[in-house]
Amino acid sequence: MLVYYSPIFKKHTPPFRHPEAPDRLDHLLEGAREAGAEIKEPVMREDVWHIIESIHDKSYVELVRRLCREGHAEIDGDTYISSGTCDAAALAVSAIINAVERKETALIAARPPGHHAGVAGRALSAPSQGFCIFNTAAIGALYGEEGVAVLDIDVHHGNGTQEILYDRDLLYISTHQHPLTLYPGTGYPEEVGEGKGEGYNINIPLPPHTGDDVYIKVIDEIITSVLRQYNPRLVIISLGWDAHKEDPLADMKLSLKSYLYVFETVLRLQKPVIFLLEGGYNREVIRRGTKALIRLADAGEFAPGESQTSTDVHTLEKFEEIIKEVKSYVGRYWRL
Ligand SMILES: [Zn+2]
């Protein structure tokens, strides 16, 4: 599997200790090299700023560019900008467009992440931009136009992606820790999309401490059948490793088995799949996960290297209640 990487992605640097830091990519690359992946530099597109401004408000893009010129700044309490942020974010957008155009399965090892970035920066009712600058996944999806699906498995709801795609008939599915218990506070089942996008926005909130047994059930009972019916031409996976049980920022209990199970489900569609790095803050999980992903994509090897986790009875009760609601909304638009 091709891995798009450039040292420019490391030029987005925090002014103080921050979980979303350049060394995340060193661990990703280590995993990619161990798996024998081909690493390729993305090409910066000349029209990249024009493309970014076709999705984000011009005034927001101008603000970001001004803050890049000025050097270190905080856009909010969570999200920083440095002098290298604009080059990194623009190259991330270029990379996803390179991959969409090549129609080839690839991993984009880019940062800053993007799925919390809405049209004007902060999306929906979120208190911050959650480390994100431009919405790389949504820009890639809209550039690919018809038949693109975005599957967001980051532990946080992709509120920015939802906001941008909400009235489009492009499929957006997000699994995330329940909004009552985690930033950004959106991602309820009743948020189904509007206009011609109605039915194309699918939120699957999961209670804290959800394990592999339950997550795999969600994939089998909802995600697989919706994806088959939608029959995407290309799939973008917003890949956050932060739903892993060892992530320091969230409370889910997934092992790499759940991750590989999703990857395998999507790869089985036999369509190009673009894996785009979003969150995930345990460096060791990033390394091992990346290695396992590439081995799966290249050699069909299903090797999570971790035993399956299970969900406790209390969490399971909460899950049953939530999933009933999810199915009632999804079932209005898709056969389950
Ligand atoms: Zn996240």
PDB file of C-alpha atoms and ligand atoms in Angstrom, residues 113 115-116 130-131 152-157 182-183 240-243 247 249-250 278-281, ligand 1:
ATOM      1  CA  PRO A 113      -6.002  16.469  11.345  1.00  0.00           C
ATOM      2  CA  HIS A 115     -12.521  16.163  10.696  1.00  0.00           C
ATOM      3  CA  HIS A 116     -13.544  18.766  13.302  1.00  0.00           C
ATOM      4  CA  GLY A 130     -10.234  20.065  18.257  1.00  0.00           C
ATOM      5  CA  PHE A 131      -6.693  20.342  16.766  1.00  0.00           C
ATOM      6  CA  ASP A 152     -15.127   8.115  10.286  1.00  0.00           C
ATOM      7  CA  ILE A 153     -13.869   5.755  12.989  1.00  0.00           C
ATOM      8  CA  ASP A 154     -12.072   8.349  15.096  1.00  0.00           C
ATOM      9  CA  VAL A 155     -13.360   8.216  18.693  1.00  0.00           C
ATOM     10  CA  HIS A 156     -14.651  11.782  18.343  1.00  0.00           C
ATOM     11  CA  HIS A 157     -17.605  12.671  16.140  1.00  0.00           C
ATOM     12  CA  LEU A 182     -16.889  13.392  24.942  1.00  0.00           C
ATOM     13  CA  TYR A 183     -15.994  16.384  22.757  1.00  0.00           C
ATOM     14  CA  GLY A 240      -8.383   8.019  14.286  1.00  0.00           C
ATOM     15  CA  TRP A 241      -6.548   5.532  16.499  1.00  0.00           C
ATOM     16  CA  ASP A 242      -8.057   7.152  19.598  1.00  0.00           C
ATOM     17  CA  ALA A 243     -10.905   4.604  20.005  1.00  0.00           C
ATOM     18  CA  ASP A 247      -5.524   5.963  24.000  1.00  0.00           C
ATOM     19  CA  LEU A 249      -7.746  11.035  25.505  1.00  0.00           C
ATOM     20  CA  ALA A 250     -10.864   8.843  25.360  1.00  0.00           C
ATOM     21  CA  GLU A 278      -6.995  11.948  12.022  1.00  0.00           C
ATOM     22  CA  GLY A 279      -6.541  11.475  15.815  1.00  0.00           C
ATOM     23  CA  GLY A 280      -4.872   8.871  18.003  1.00  0.00           C
ATOM     24  CA  TYR A 281      -2.390   9.838  20.686  1.00  0.00           C
TER      25      TYR A 281
HETATM   26 ZN    ZN B   1     -10.244  12.019  17.761  1.00  0.00          ZN
END
